[in-house]
Amino acid sequence: MPIHDMATACGEPGHAATDALDAALIAELGADIVTRSADIEPHYFTAYNEAPGARPRALVRPRSVDDVSRTLALCTKLQQPVVPQGGLTGLARGAVALGGEIVLSMERFAGIESIDAAAGTITVRAGTPLQVVQEAAEAAGFTFGVDLGARGSCQVGGAIATNAGGTRAIRYGVMREQVLGLEAVLADGTVVSSMSRVLKNNTGYDLKQLFIGSEGTLGIITRAVLRLRPKLAPPATAMCRVADYDAVVRLWDRMRAVPEVVSFEAMWPSFYQYVGRHTPDVTAPFAGEDGFAVLIECATSAPGGDAAQTLETCLADCFEAGLVDDAALATSERQARDMWLLREGLAIDALPNLINFDVSLPTGELGEFAQRCEAALRARWPDVVCLFFGHVGDGNIHIGASLAELDEALAEELDRTVYGVVQEMDGSISAEHGIGVLKRPYLGCTRSDAEIGMMRRLKAALDPQQLLNPGKVL
C-alpha cells in the first residue's frame, strides 16, 4: 500500500507510515533538508493570525531547484500530498496543511541571481522576501512595481502564486504584470523553465500564466524574471476628506489623469473613526463623524520632477471644484507613515472574532456595494461591526466584520451573506488574497461552471494524482 493510502486508511498517519516517509525523504534529500513531524516548529503549520492547525507529516526546506524536483518526484512515487509554503502571510489558509501532507517551504531557496539593467529585469529565487527585491531594485537604480504591507515576510514565489496586488496596482498592475519569465516544478518533478527576459515573447501558449495565481495547485514556482521600473523619487502623501462615496469617485476621476499618482486608497467613515481612535501614537488628520478619508500618494521618476508640488496643485484644483472638503499634506516621513498606518488598519485586528473579506467590483459600484452589504449584515446581526476600506482605484475593497459571539456555522452564514451580495452585483470574491481554503466553497459566486470545469481539467492534466496543495482553490 502506498504511504499516502496507509496514512489515510485510518484517518491519521500511523507511526510506521510516518517513519517510512521520513526515511524515504531523508534518503533522497538528506537530514539537513528534511525535518521530522515531531520536530516541526508551530510556525510551519499556523495560518496568519490563527491558532496552530494540522501538524505536517514532514517539513522539507530545499536549497535548490533540483531539491524541489527530487522531492516532488518522490512524493508522486509515494502518492504523498505536498503543500508549498512561502512567507505564510496569506489570509485564505492557502499555505497550511489540512492533514496528512508534507510542507515544502521555499525559505532557504532565496536570493537575487542577477539584474539586467539594459533589459530592466531582476532574476530572483522563489523564497526571496519581497522587501529584498525592492531594496535590490532601488540599489540598482530602479523601482519594483508591487508593494504590500507584508513586504518583509512575504516571499516572491508566494506573491506570484497568489497574484498579489497591493497599493501600487493603479500604476503598475498586480503581480501578473511584473512577471516576464518563470520556472516551476510539476507534480512529477519535471522542471518547466521559461526564464525569458524579454517583454515581447509571442511564441505560443504563455505557460507562465498557468502558475501565476494558481496557489501551488499546478506546480511549485522556483524562480522568476521580474520587470523593473524607473526609480521613483521619494513620494508625496496626502490625506483628504470628502463628503460621500460619489465624491470619492469624482476625485479618483480627477487624480487618475495625473501620471505621478501611485496609490489611491479610501476609508469609509466608520473605519476611519475606528482606526483613528485605536491606532497607538497616531493622530488622525481630521476629526468629526462624517465623510470619507482618501489617502493619495504621488511619486515621479522624471528628472527634476516635483511630486509634492504636483499633488498640492491637484488638491488645490479639487478644492476649487468642490471635490475635497479638507486635506493634509504630509511634511515628513513620519506624517506619511502615520497616514499609511491608519489606512493599513492593523488596529481592527483586535476586534473579537474578526473575519476579513477582500472583494472587487467596478470602482463606481463600490459605494452601493458597501451599503447593500452592510444592510444585509445588519438585517441578520444588528450589532455587527462592519468596516469598509480599500484600494478603490483598482476596484478592490476590504471588509472587516466582527461579531461578539461566533462559531463555525455563524461564520459560514456571514460568508454567504457577504458573497451573496458580491454575486448579485457580478463582483469577485477575491481581489488579491486568493481562494485557498476559506473561499473555496464560494468560487461559484464568481466563476461559471464552464470556467471551474476548465480549471479542473488543467489540474487533472498537470497533477493527475491531486497531490499539490490538495483542498485548495478547487
JSON list of N, CA and C in Angstrom, two decimals, residues 190-260:
[
{"chain": "A", "resi": 190, "resn": "THR", "atom": "N", "xyz": [9.07, 17.22, -13.02]},
{"chain": "A", "resi": 190, "resn": "THR", "atom": "CA", "xyz": [9.51, 17.88, -14.24]},
{"chain": "A", "resi": 190, "resn": "THR", "atom": "C", "xyz": [9.73, 19.37, -14.01]},
{"chain": "A", "resi": 191, "resn": "VAL", "atom": "N", "xyz": [10.88, 19.89, -14.41]},
{"chain": "A", "resi": 191, "resn": "VAL", "atom": "CA", "xyz": [11.18, 21.31, -14.28]},
{"chain": "A", "resi": 191, "resn": "VAL", "atom": "C", "xyz": [10.81, 22.00, -15.59]},
{"chain": "A", "resi": 192, "resn": "VAL", "atom": "N", "xyz": [9.88, 22.95, -15.51]},
{"chain": "A", "resi": 192, "resn": "VAL", "atom": "CA", "xyz": [9.46, 23.74, -16.67]},
{"chain": "A", "resi": 192, "resn": "VAL", "atom": "C", "xyz": [10.08, 25.13, -16.50]},
{"chain": "A", "resi": 193, "resn": "SER", "atom": "N", "xyz": [11.11, 25.40, -17.28]},
{"chain": "A", "resi": 193, "resn": "SER", "atom": "CA", "xyz": [11.85, 26.66, -17.12]},
{"chain": "A", "resi": 193, "resn": "SER", "atom": "C", "xyz": [11.68, 27.52, -18.36]},
{"chain": "A", "resi": 194, "resn": "SER", "atom": "N", "xyz": [11.04, 28.67, -18.16]},
{"chain": "A", "resi": 194, "resn": "SER", "atom": "CA", "xyz": [10.85, 29.63, -19.25]},
{"chain": "A", "resi": 194, "resn": "SER", "atom": "C", "xyz": [11.24, 31.00, -18.70]},
{"chain": "A", "resi": 195, "resn": "MET", "atom": "N", "xyz": [12.55, 31.17, -18.50]},
{"chain": "A", "resi": 195, "resn": "MET", "atom": "CA", "xyz": [13.07, 32.36, -17.82]},
{"chain": "A", "resi": 195, "resn": "MET", "atom": "C", "xyz": [13.38, 33.48, -18.82]},
{"chain": "A", "resi": 196, "resn": "SER", "atom": "N", "xyz": [12.36, 33.89, -19.55]},
{"chain": "A", "resi": 196, "resn": "SER", "atom": "CA", "xyz": [12.52, 34.92, -20.57]},
{"chain": "A", "resi": 196, "resn": "SER", "atom": "C", "xyz": [12.76, 36.28, -19.93]},
{"chain": "A", "resi": 197, "resn": "ARG", "atom": "N", "xyz": [13.64, 37.07, -20.54]},
{"chain": "A", "resi": 197, "resn": "ARG", "atom": "CA", "xyz": [13.90, 38.43, -20.07]},
{"chain": "A", "resi": 197, "resn": "ARG", "atom": "C", "xyz": [13.41, 39.48, -21.06]},
{"chain": "A", "resi": 198, "resn": "VAL", "atom": "N", "xyz": [12.53, 39.06, -21.98]},
{"chain": "A", "resi": 198, "resn": "VAL", "atom": "CA", "xyz": [12.06, 40.00, -23.00]},
{"chain": "A", "resi": 198, "resn": "VAL", "atom": "C", "xyz": [10.59, 40.32, -22.77]},
{"chain": "A", "resi": 199, "resn": "LEU", "atom": "N", "xyz": [10.21, 41.55, -23.11]},
{"chain": "A", "resi": 199, "resn": "LEU", "atom": "CA", "xyz": [8.83, 41.99, -22.94]},
{"chain": "A", "resi": 199, "resn": "LEU", "atom": "C", "xyz": [7.93, 41.37, -23.99]},
{"chain": "A", "resi": 200, "resn": "LYS", "atom": "N", "xyz": [8.43, 41.21, -25.21]},
{"chain": "A", "resi": 200, "resn": "LYS", "atom": "CA", "xyz": [7.67, 40.61, -26.30]},
{"chain": "A", "resi": 200, "resn": "LYS", "atom": "C", "xyz": [8.14, 39.18, -26.53]},
{"chain": "A", "resi": 201, "resn": "ASN", "atom": "N", "xyz": [7.23, 38.23, -26.32]},
{"chain": "A", "resi": 201, "resn": "ASN", "atom": "CA", "xyz": [7.59, 36.82, -26.49]},
{"chain": "A", "resi": 201, "resn": "ASN", "atom": "C", "xyz": [6.33, 36.08, -26.93]},
{"chain": "A", "resi": 202, "resn": "ASN", "atom": "N", "xyz": [6.00, 36.20, -28.19]},
{"chain": "A", "resi": 202, "resn": "ASN", "atom": "CA", "xyz": [4.75, 35.70, -28.74]},
{"chain": "A", "resi": 202, "resn": "ASN", "atom": "C", "xyz": [4.98, 34.35, -29.40]},
{"chain": "A", "resi": 203, "resn": "THR", "atom": "N", "xyz": [5.26, 33.34, -28.56]},
{"chain": "A", "resi": 203, "resn": "THR", "atom": "CA", "xyz": [5.63, 32.02, -29.08]},
{"chain": "A", "resi": 203, "resn": "THR", "atom": "C", "xyz": [4.69, 30.95, -28.53]},
{"chain": "A", "resi": 204, "resn": "GLY", "atom": "N", "xyz": [3.45, 31.05, -28.88]},
{"chain": "A", "resi": 204, "resn": "GLY", "atom": "CA", "xyz": [2.50, 30.03, -28.46]},
{"chain": "A", "resi": 204, "resn": "GLY", "atom": "C", "xyz": [1.94, 30.30, -27.07]},
{"chain": "A", "resi": 205, "resn": "TYR", "atom": "N", "xyz": [1.52, 29.24, -26.41]},
{"chain": "A", "resi": 205, "resn": "TYR", "atom": "CA", "xyz": [0.89, 29.38, -25.10]},
{"chain": "A", "resi": 205, "resn": "TYR", "atom": "C", "xyz": [1.83, 30.05, -24.11]},
{"chain": "A", "resi": 206, "resn": "ASP", "atom": "N", "xyz": [1.30, 30.97, -23.35]},
{"chain": "A", "resi": 206, "resn": "ASP", "atom": "CA", "xyz": [2.09, 31.65, -22.31]},
{"chain": "A", "resi": 206, "resn": "ASP", "atom": "C", "xyz": [2.01, 30.80, -21.05]},
{"chain": "A", "resi": 207, "resn": "LEU", "atom": "N", "xyz": [2.89, 29.83, -20.95]},
{"chain": "A", "resi": 207, "resn": "LEU", "atom": "CA", "xyz": [2.78, 28.81, -19.90]},
{"chain": "A", "resi": 207, "resn": "LEU", "atom": "C", "xyz": [2.93, 29.38, -18.50]},
{"chain": "A", "resi": 208, "resn": "LYS", "atom": "N", "xyz": [3.67, 30.48, -18.36]},
{"chain": "A", "resi": 208, "resn": "LYS", "atom": "CA", "xyz": [3.85, 31.02, -17.00]},
{"chain": "A", "resi": 208, "resn": "LYS", "atom": "C", "xyz": [2.52, 31.43, -16.38]},
{"chain": "A", "resi": 209, "resn": "GLN", "atom": "N", "xyz": [1.56, 31.81, -17.24]},
{"chain": "A", "resi": 209, "resn": "GLN", "atom": "CA", "xyz": [0.28, 32.26, -16.70]},
{"chain": "A", "resi": 209, "resn": "GLN", "atom": "C", "xyz": [-0.49, 31.13, -16.01]},
{"chain": "A", "resi": 210, "resn": "LEU", "atom": "N", "xyz": [-0.16, 29.87, -16.34]},
{"chain": "A", "resi": 210, "resn": "LEU", "atom": "CA", "xyz": [-0.81, 28.76, -15.64]},
{"chain": "A", "resi": 210, "resn": "LEU", "atom": "C", "xyz": [-0.49, 28.75, -14.16]},
{"chain": "A", "resi": 211, "resn": "PHE", "atom": "N", "xyz": [0.71, 29.19, -13.82]},
{"chain": "A", "resi": 211, "resn": "PHE", "atom": "CA", "xyz": [1.16, 29.10, -12.43]},
{"chain": "A", "resi": 211, "resn": "PHE", "atom": "C", "xyz": [0.89, 30.36, -11.63]},
{"chain": "A", "resi": 212, "resn": "ILE", "atom": "N", "xyz": [0.78, 31.50, -12.32]},
{"chain": "A", "resi": 212, "resn": "ILE", "atom": "CA", "xyz": [0.51, 32.76, -11.62]},
{"chain": "A", "resi": 212, "resn": "ILE", "atom": "C", "xyz": [-0.93, 32.76, -11.14]},
{"chain": "A", "resi": 213, "resn": "GLY", "atom": "N", "xyz": [-1.12, 32.84, -9.84]},
{"chain": "A", "resi": 213, "resn": "GLY", "atom": "CA", "xyz": [-2.47, 32.82, -9.28]},
{"chain": "A", "resi": 213, "resn": "GLY", "atom": "C", "xyz": [-3.03, 31.44, -9.02]},
{"chain": "A", "resi": 214, "resn": "SER", "atom": "N", "xyz": [-2.27, 30.38, -9.29]},
{"chain": "A", "resi": 214, "resn": "SER", "atom": "CA", "xyz": [-2.80, 29.02, -9.12]},
{"chain": "A", "resi": 214, "resn": "SER", "atom": "C", "xyz": [-2.57, 28.48, -7.71]},
{"chain": "A", "resi": 215, "resn": "GLU", "atom": "N", "xyz": [-1.91, 29.24, -6.85]},
{"chain": "A", "resi": 215, "resn": "GLU", "atom": "CA", "xyz": [-1.74, 28.91, -5.44]},
{"chain": "A", "resi": 215, "resn": "GLU", "atom": "C", "xyz": [-1.08, 27.55, -5.20]},
{"chain": "A", "resi": 216, "resn": "GLY", "atom": "N", "xyz": [-0.12, 27.22, -6.05]},
{"chain": "A", "resi": 216, "resn": "GLY", "atom": "CA", "xyz": [0.63, 25.99, -5.86]},
{"chain": "A", "resi": 216, "resn": "GLY", "atom": "C", "xyz": [-0.12, 24.72, -6.17]},
{"chain": "A", "resi": 217, "resn": "THR", "atom": "N", "xyz": [-1.26, 24.81, -6.84]},
{"chain": "A", "resi": 217, "resn": "THR", "atom": "CA", "xyz": [-2.05, 23.62, -7.15]},
{"chain": "A", "resi": 217, "resn": "THR", "atom": "C", "xyz": [-1.66, 22.98, -8.48]},
{"chain": "A", "resi": 218, "resn": "LEU", "atom": "N", "xyz": [-0.90, 23.71, -9.32]},
{"chain": "A", "resi": 218, "resn": "LEU", "atom": "CA", "xyz": [-0.49, 23.17, -10.62]},
{"chain": "A", "resi": 218, "resn": "LEU", "atom": "C", "xyz": [1.01, 22.92, -10.71]},
{"chain": "A", "resi": 219, "resn": "GLY", "atom": "N", "xyz": [1.78, 23.54, -9.86]},
{"chain": "A", "resi": 219, "resn": "GLY", "atom": "CA", "xyz": [3.22, 23.39, -9.85]},
{"chain": "A", "resi": 219, "resn": "GLY", "atom": "C", "xyz": [3.80, 24.32, -8.80]},
{"chain": "A", "resi": 220, "resn": "ILE", "atom": "N", "xyz": [5.05, 24.08, -8.45]},
{"chain": "A", "resi": 220, "resn": "ILE", "atom": "CA", "xyz": [5.69, 24.90, -7.43]},
{"chain": "A", "resi": 220, "resn": "ILE", "atom": "C", "xyz": [6.68, 25.84, -8.11]},
{"chain": "A", "resi": 221, "resn": "ILE", "atom": "N", "xyz": [6.45, 27.13, -7.94]},
{"chain": "A", "resi": 221, "resn": "ILE", "atom": "CA", "xyz": [7.30, 28.16, -8.55]},
{"chain": "A", "resi": 221, "resn": "ILE", "atom": "C", "xyz": [8.65, 28.17, -7.85]},
{"chain": "A", "resi": 222, "resn": "THR", "atom": "N", "xyz": [9.73, 28.18, -8.64]},
{"chain": "A", "resi": 222, "resn": "THR", "atom": "CA", "xyz": [11.07, 28.16, -8.06]},
{"chain": "A", "resi": 222, "resn": "THR", "atom": "C", "xyz": [11.88, 29.42, -8.37]},
{"chain": "A", "resi": 223, "resn": "ARG", "atom": "N", "xyz": [11.74, 29.97, -9.56]},
{"chain": "A", "resi": 223, "resn": "ARG", "atom": "CA", "xyz": [12.48, 31.19, -9.92]},
{"chain": "A", "resi": 223, "resn": "ARG", "atom": "C", "xyz": [11.62, 32.06, -10.83]},
{"chain": "A", "resi": 224, "resn": "ALA", "atom": "N", "xyz": [11.97, 33.34, -10.91]},
{"chain": "A", "resi": 224, "resn": "ALA", "atom": "CA", "xyz": [11.20, 34.25, -11.76]},
{"chain": "A", "resi": 224, "resn": "ALA", "atom": "C", "xyz": [12.08, 35.37, -12.28]},
{"chain": "A", "resi": 225, "resn": "VAL", "atom": "N", "xyz": [11.74, 35.85, -13.48]},
{"chain": "A", "resi": 225, "resn": "VAL", "atom": "CA", "xyz": [12.31, 37.07, -14.04]},
{"chain": "A", "resi": 225, "resn": "VAL", "atom": "C", "xyz": [11.25, 38.15, -13.91]},
{"chain": "A", "resi": 226, "resn": "LEU", "atom": "N", "xyz": [11.55, 39.22, -13.19]},
{"chain": "A", "resi": 226, "resn": "LEU", "atom": "CA", "xyz": [10.58, 40.26, -12.90]},
{"chain": "A", "resi": 226, "resn": "LEU", "atom": "C", "xyz": [10.96, 41.58, -13.57]},
{"chain": "A", "resi": 227, "resn": "ARG", "atom": "N", "xyz": [9.97, 42.33, -13.97]},
{"chain": "A", "resi": 227, "resn": "ARG", "atom": "CA", "xyz": [10.19, 43.64, -14.58]},
{"chain": "A", "resi": 227, "resn": "ARG", "atom": "C", "xyz": [10.59, 44.66, -13.51]},
{"chain": "A", "resi": 228, "resn": "LEU", "atom": "N", "xyz": [11.46, 45.56, -13.88]},
{"chain": "A", "resi": 228, "resn": "LEU", "atom": "CA", "xyz": [11.81, 46.70, -13.04]},
{"chain": "A", "resi": 228, "resn": "LEU", "atom": "C", "xyz": [11.32, 47.98, -13.72]},
{"chain": "A", "resi": 229, "resn": "ARG", "atom": "N", "xyz": [11.04, 48.99, -12.92]},
{"chain": "A", "resi": 229, "resn": "ARG", "atom": "CA", "xyz": [10.53, 50.26, -13.42]},
{"chain": "A", "resi": 229, "resn": "ARG", "atom": "C", "xyz": [11.52, 51.37, -13.10]},
{"chain": "A", "resi": 230, "resn": "PRO", "atom": "N", "xyz": [11.44, 52.50, -13.81]},
{"chain": "A", "resi": 230, "resn": "PRO", "atom": "CA", "xyz": [12.33, 53.62, -13.49]},
{"chain": "A", "resi": 230, "resn": "PRO", "atom": "C", "xyz": [12.21, 54.01, -12.02]},
{"chain": "A", "resi": 231, "resn": "LYS", "atom": "N", "xyz": [13.33, 54.36, -11.42]},
{"chain": "A", "resi": 231, "resn": "LYS", "atom": "CA", "xyz": [13.36, 54.63, -9.99]},
{"chain": "A", "resi": 231, "resn": "LYS", "atom": "C", "xyz": [12.50, 55.84, -9.65]},
{"chain": "A", "resi": 232, "resn": "LEU", "atom": "N", "xyz": [11.70, 55.69, -8.61]},
{"chain": "A", "resi": 232, "resn": "LEU", "atom": "CA", "xyz": [10.85, 56.78, -8.14]},
{"chain": "A", "resi": 232, "resn": "LEU", "atom": "C", "xyz": [11.57, 57.61, -7.10]},
{"chain": "A", "resi": 233, "resn": "ALA", "atom": "N", "xyz": [11.37, 58.91, -7.17]},
{"chain": "A", "resi": 233, "resn": "ALA", "atom": "CA", "xyz": [11.83, 59.80, -6.12]},
{"chain": "A", "resi": 233, "resn": "ALA", "atom": "C", "xyz": [10.95, 59.59, -4.89]},
{"chain": "A", "resi": 234, "resn": "PRO", "atom": "N", "xyz": [11.37, 60.06, -3.71]},
{"chain": "A", "resi": 234, "resn": "PRO", "atom": "CA", "xyz": [10.52, 59.92, -2.51]},
{"chain": "A", "resi": 234, "resn": "PRO", "atom": "C", "xyz": [9.12, 60.46, -2.77]},
{"chain": "A", "resi": 235, "resn": "PRO", "atom": "N", "xyz": [8.10, 59.73, -2.31]},
{"chain": "A", "resi": 235, "resn": "PRO", "atom": "CA", "xyz": [6.73, 60.10, -2.65]},
{"chain": "A", "resi": 235, "resn": "PRO", "atom": "C", "xyz": [6.21, 61.29, -1.84]},
{"chain": "A", "resi": 236, "resn": "ALA", "atom": "N", "xyz": [5.16, 61.88, -2.36]},
{"chain": "A", "resi": 236, "resn": "ALA", "atom": "CA", "xyz": [4.38, 62.89, -1.63]},
{"chain": "A", "resi": 236, "resn": "ALA", "atom": "C", "xyz": [3.06, 62.24, -1.24]},
{"chain": "A", "resi": 237, "resn": "THR", "atom": "N", "xyz": [2.64, 62.44, 0.00]},
{"chain": "A", "resi": 237, "resn": "THR", "atom": "CA", "xyz": [1.47, 61.76, 0.54]},
{"chain": "A", "resi": 237, "resn": "THR", "atom": "C", "xyz": [0.50, 62.77, 1.13]},
{"chain": "A", "resi": 238, "resn": "ALA", "atom": "N", "xyz": [-0.77, 62.57, 0.89]},
{"chain": "A", "resi": 238, "resn": "ALA", "atom": "CA", "xyz": [-1.79, 63.46, 1.44]},
{"chain": "A", "resi": 238, "resn": "ALA", "atom": "C", "xyz": [-3.00, 62.65, 1.87]},
{"chain": "A", "resi": 239, "resn": "MET", "atom": "N", "xyz": [-3.71, 63.17, 2.87]},
{"chain": "A", "resi": 239, "resn": "MET", "atom": "CA", "xyz": [-4.99, 62.60, 3.29]},
{"chain": "A", "resi": 239, "resn": "MET", "atom": "C", "xyz": [-6.06, 63.65, 3.04]},
{"chain": "A", "resi": 240, "resn": "CYS", "atom": "N", "xyz": [-7.12, 63.24, 2.38]},
{"chain": "A", "resi": 240, "resn": "CYS", "atom": "CA", "xyz": [-8.21, 64.16, 2.06]},
{"chain": "A", "resi": 240, "resn": "CYS", "atom": "C", "xyz": [-9.49, 63.69, 2.73]},
{"chain": "A", "resi": 241, "resn": "ARG", "atom": "N", "xyz": [-10.38, 64.66, 2.97]},
{"chain": "A", "resi": 241, "resn": "ARG", "atom": "CA", "xyz": [-11.72, 64.30, 3.44]},
{"chain": "A", "resi": 241, "resn": "ARG", "atom": "C", "xyz": [-12.72, 64.76, 2.39]},
{"chain": "A", "resi": 242, "resn": "VAL", "atom": "N", "xyz": [-13.61, 63.85, 2.02]},
{"chain": "A", "resi": 242, "resn": "VAL", "atom": "CA", "xyz": [-14.64, 64.16, 1.03]},
{"chain": "A", "resi": 242, "resn": "VAL", "atom": "C", "xyz": [-15.99, 63.78, 1.60]},
{"chain": "A", "resi": 243, "resn": "ALA", "atom": "N", "xyz": [-17.05, 64.33, 1.00]},
{"chain": "A", "resi": 243, "resn": "ALA", "atom": "CA", "xyz": [-18.37, 64.23, 1.60]},
{"chain": "A", "resi": 243, "resn": "ALA", "atom": "C", "xyz": [-18.96, 62.83, 1.58]},
{"chain": "A", "resi": 244, "resn": "ASP", "atom": "N", "xyz": [-18.83, 62.14, 0.44]},
{"chain": "A", "resi": 244, "resn": "ASP", "atom": "CA", "xyz": [-19.50, 60.85, 0.29]},
{"chain": "A", "resi": 244, "resn": "ASP", "atom": "C", "xyz": [-18.77, 60.04, -0.78]},
{"chain": "A", "resi": 245, "resn": "TYR", "atom": "N", "xyz": [-19.30, 58.83, -1.05]},
{"chain": "A", "resi": 245, "resn": "TYR", "atom": "CA", "xyz": [-18.58, 57.99, -2.00]},
{"chain": "A", "resi": 245, "resn": "TYR", "atom": "C", "xyz": [-18.64, 58.54, -3.42]},
{"chain": "A", "resi": 246, "resn": "ASP", "atom": "N", "xyz": [-19.71, 59.22, -3.79]},
{"chain": "A", "resi": 246, "resn": "ASP", "atom": "CA", "xyz": [-19.76, 59.84, -5.11]},
{"chain": "A", "resi": 246, "resn": "ASP", "atom": "C", "xyz": [-18.61, 60.83, -5.27]},
{"chain": "A", "resi": 247, "resn": "ALA", "atom": "N", "xyz": [-18.28, 61.55, -4.20]},
{"chain": "A", "resi": 247, "resn": "ALA", "atom": "CA", "xyz": [-17.16, 62.48, -4.25]},
{"chain": "A", "resi": 247, "resn": "ALA", "atom": "C", "xyz": [-15.84, 61.73, -4.36]},
{"chain": "A", "resi": 248, "resn": "VAL", "atom": "N", "xyz": [-15.74, 60.54, -3.73]},
{"chain": "A", "resi": 248, "resn": "VAL", "atom": "CA", "xyz": [-14.54, 59.71, -3.88]},
{"chain": "A", "resi": 248, "resn": "VAL", "atom": "C", "xyz": [-14.33, 59.36, -5.34]},
{"chain": "A", "resi": 249, "resn": "VAL", "atom": "N", "xyz": [-15.39, 58.96, -6.02]},
{"chain": "A", "resi": 249, "resn": "VAL", "atom": "CA", "xyz": [-15.28, 58.58, -7.43]},
{"chain": "A", "resi": 249, "resn": "VAL", "atom": "C", "xyz": [-14.89, 59.79, -8.28]},
{"chain": "A", "resi": 250, "resn": "ARG", "atom": "N", "xyz": [-15.49, 60.94, -8.02]},
{"chain": "A", "resi": 250, "resn": "ARG", "atom": "CA", "xyz": [-15.14, 62.13, -8.80]},
{"chain": "A", "resi": 250, "resn": "ARG", "atom": "C", "xyz": [-13.69, 62.54, -8.56]},
{"chain": "A", "resi": 251, "resn": "LEU", "atom": "N", "xyz": [-13.24, 62.39, -7.31]},
{"chain": "A", "resi": 251, "resn": "LEU", "atom": "CA", "xyz": [-11.85, 62.70, -7.01]},
{"chain": "A", "resi": 251, "resn": "LEU", "atom": "C", "xyz": [-10.91, 61.73, -7.74]},
{"chain": "A", "resi": 252, "resn": "TRP", "atom": "N", "xyz": [-11.29, 60.47, -7.78]},
{"chain": "A", "resi": 252, "resn": "TRP", "atom": "CA", "xyz": [-10.48, 59.49, -8.50]},
{"chain": "A", "resi": 252, "resn": "TRP", "atom": "C", "xyz": [-10.44, 59.80, -10.00]},
{"chain": "A", "resi": 253, "resn": "ASP", "atom": "N", "xyz": [-11.57, 60.20, -10.57]},
{"chain": "A", "resi": 253, "resn": "ASP", "atom": "CA", "xyz": [-11.58, 60.57, -11.98]},
{"chain": "A", "resi": 253, "resn": "ASP", "atom": "C", "xyz": [-10.61, 61.71, -12.25]},
{"chain": "A", "resi": 254, "resn": "ARG", "atom": "N", "xyz": [-10.48, 62.62, -11.30]},
{"chain": "A", "resi": 254, "resn": "ARG", "atom": "CA", "xyz": [-9.53, 63.73, -11.46]},
{"chain": "A", "resi": 254, "resn": "ARG", "atom": "C", "xyz": [-8.10, 63.26, -11.28]},
{"chain": "A", "resi": 255, "resn": "MET", "atom": "N", "xyz": [-7.84, 62.44, -10.27]},
{"chain": "A", "resi": 255, "resn": "MET", "atom": "CA", "xyz": [-6.46, 62.07, -9.93]},
{"chain": "A", "resi": 255, "resn": "MET", "atom": "C", "xyz": [-5.90, 61.02, -10.87]},
{"chain": "A", "resi": 256, "resn": "ARG", "atom": "N", "xyz": [-6.75, 60.19, -11.48]},
{"chain": "A", "resi": 256, "resn": "ARG", "atom": "CA", "xyz": [-6.24, 59.12, -12.34]},
{"chain": "A", "resi": 256, "resn": "ARG", "atom": "C", "xyz": [-5.55, 59.68, -13.58]},
{"chain": "A", "resi": 257, "resn": "ALA", "atom": "N", "xyz": [-5.83, 60.95, -13.92]},
{"chain": "A", "resi": 257, "resn": "ALA", "atom": "CA", "xyz": [-5.20, 61.57, -15.08]},
{"chain": "A", "resi": 257, "resn": "ALA", "atom": "C", "xyz": [-3.80, 62.11, -14.76]},
{"chain": "A", "resi": 258, "resn": "VAL", "atom": "N", "xyz": [-3.42, 62.05, -13.50]},
{"chain": "A", "resi": 258, "resn": "VAL", "atom": "CA", "xyz": [-2.11, 62.56, -13.07]},
{"chain": "A", "resi": 258, "resn": "VAL", "atom": "C", "xyz": [-1.09, 61.42, -13.16]},
{"chain": "A", "resi": 259, "resn": "PRO", "atom": "N", "xyz": [-0.10, 61.50, -14.03]},
{"chain": "A", "resi": 259, "resn": "PRO", "atom": "CA", "xyz": [0.84, 60.39, -14.21]},
{"chain": "A", "resi": 259, "resn": "PRO", "atom": "C", "xyz": [1.59, 60.02, -12.93]},
{"chain": "A", "resi": 260, "resn": "GLU", "atom": "N", "xyz": [1.76, 60.96, -12.02]},
{"chain": "A", "resi": 260, "resn": "GLU", "atom": "CA", "xyz": [2.55, 60.69, -10.81]},
{"chain": "A", "resi": 260, "resn": "GLU", "atom": "C", "xyz": [1.80, 59.88, -9.75]}
]
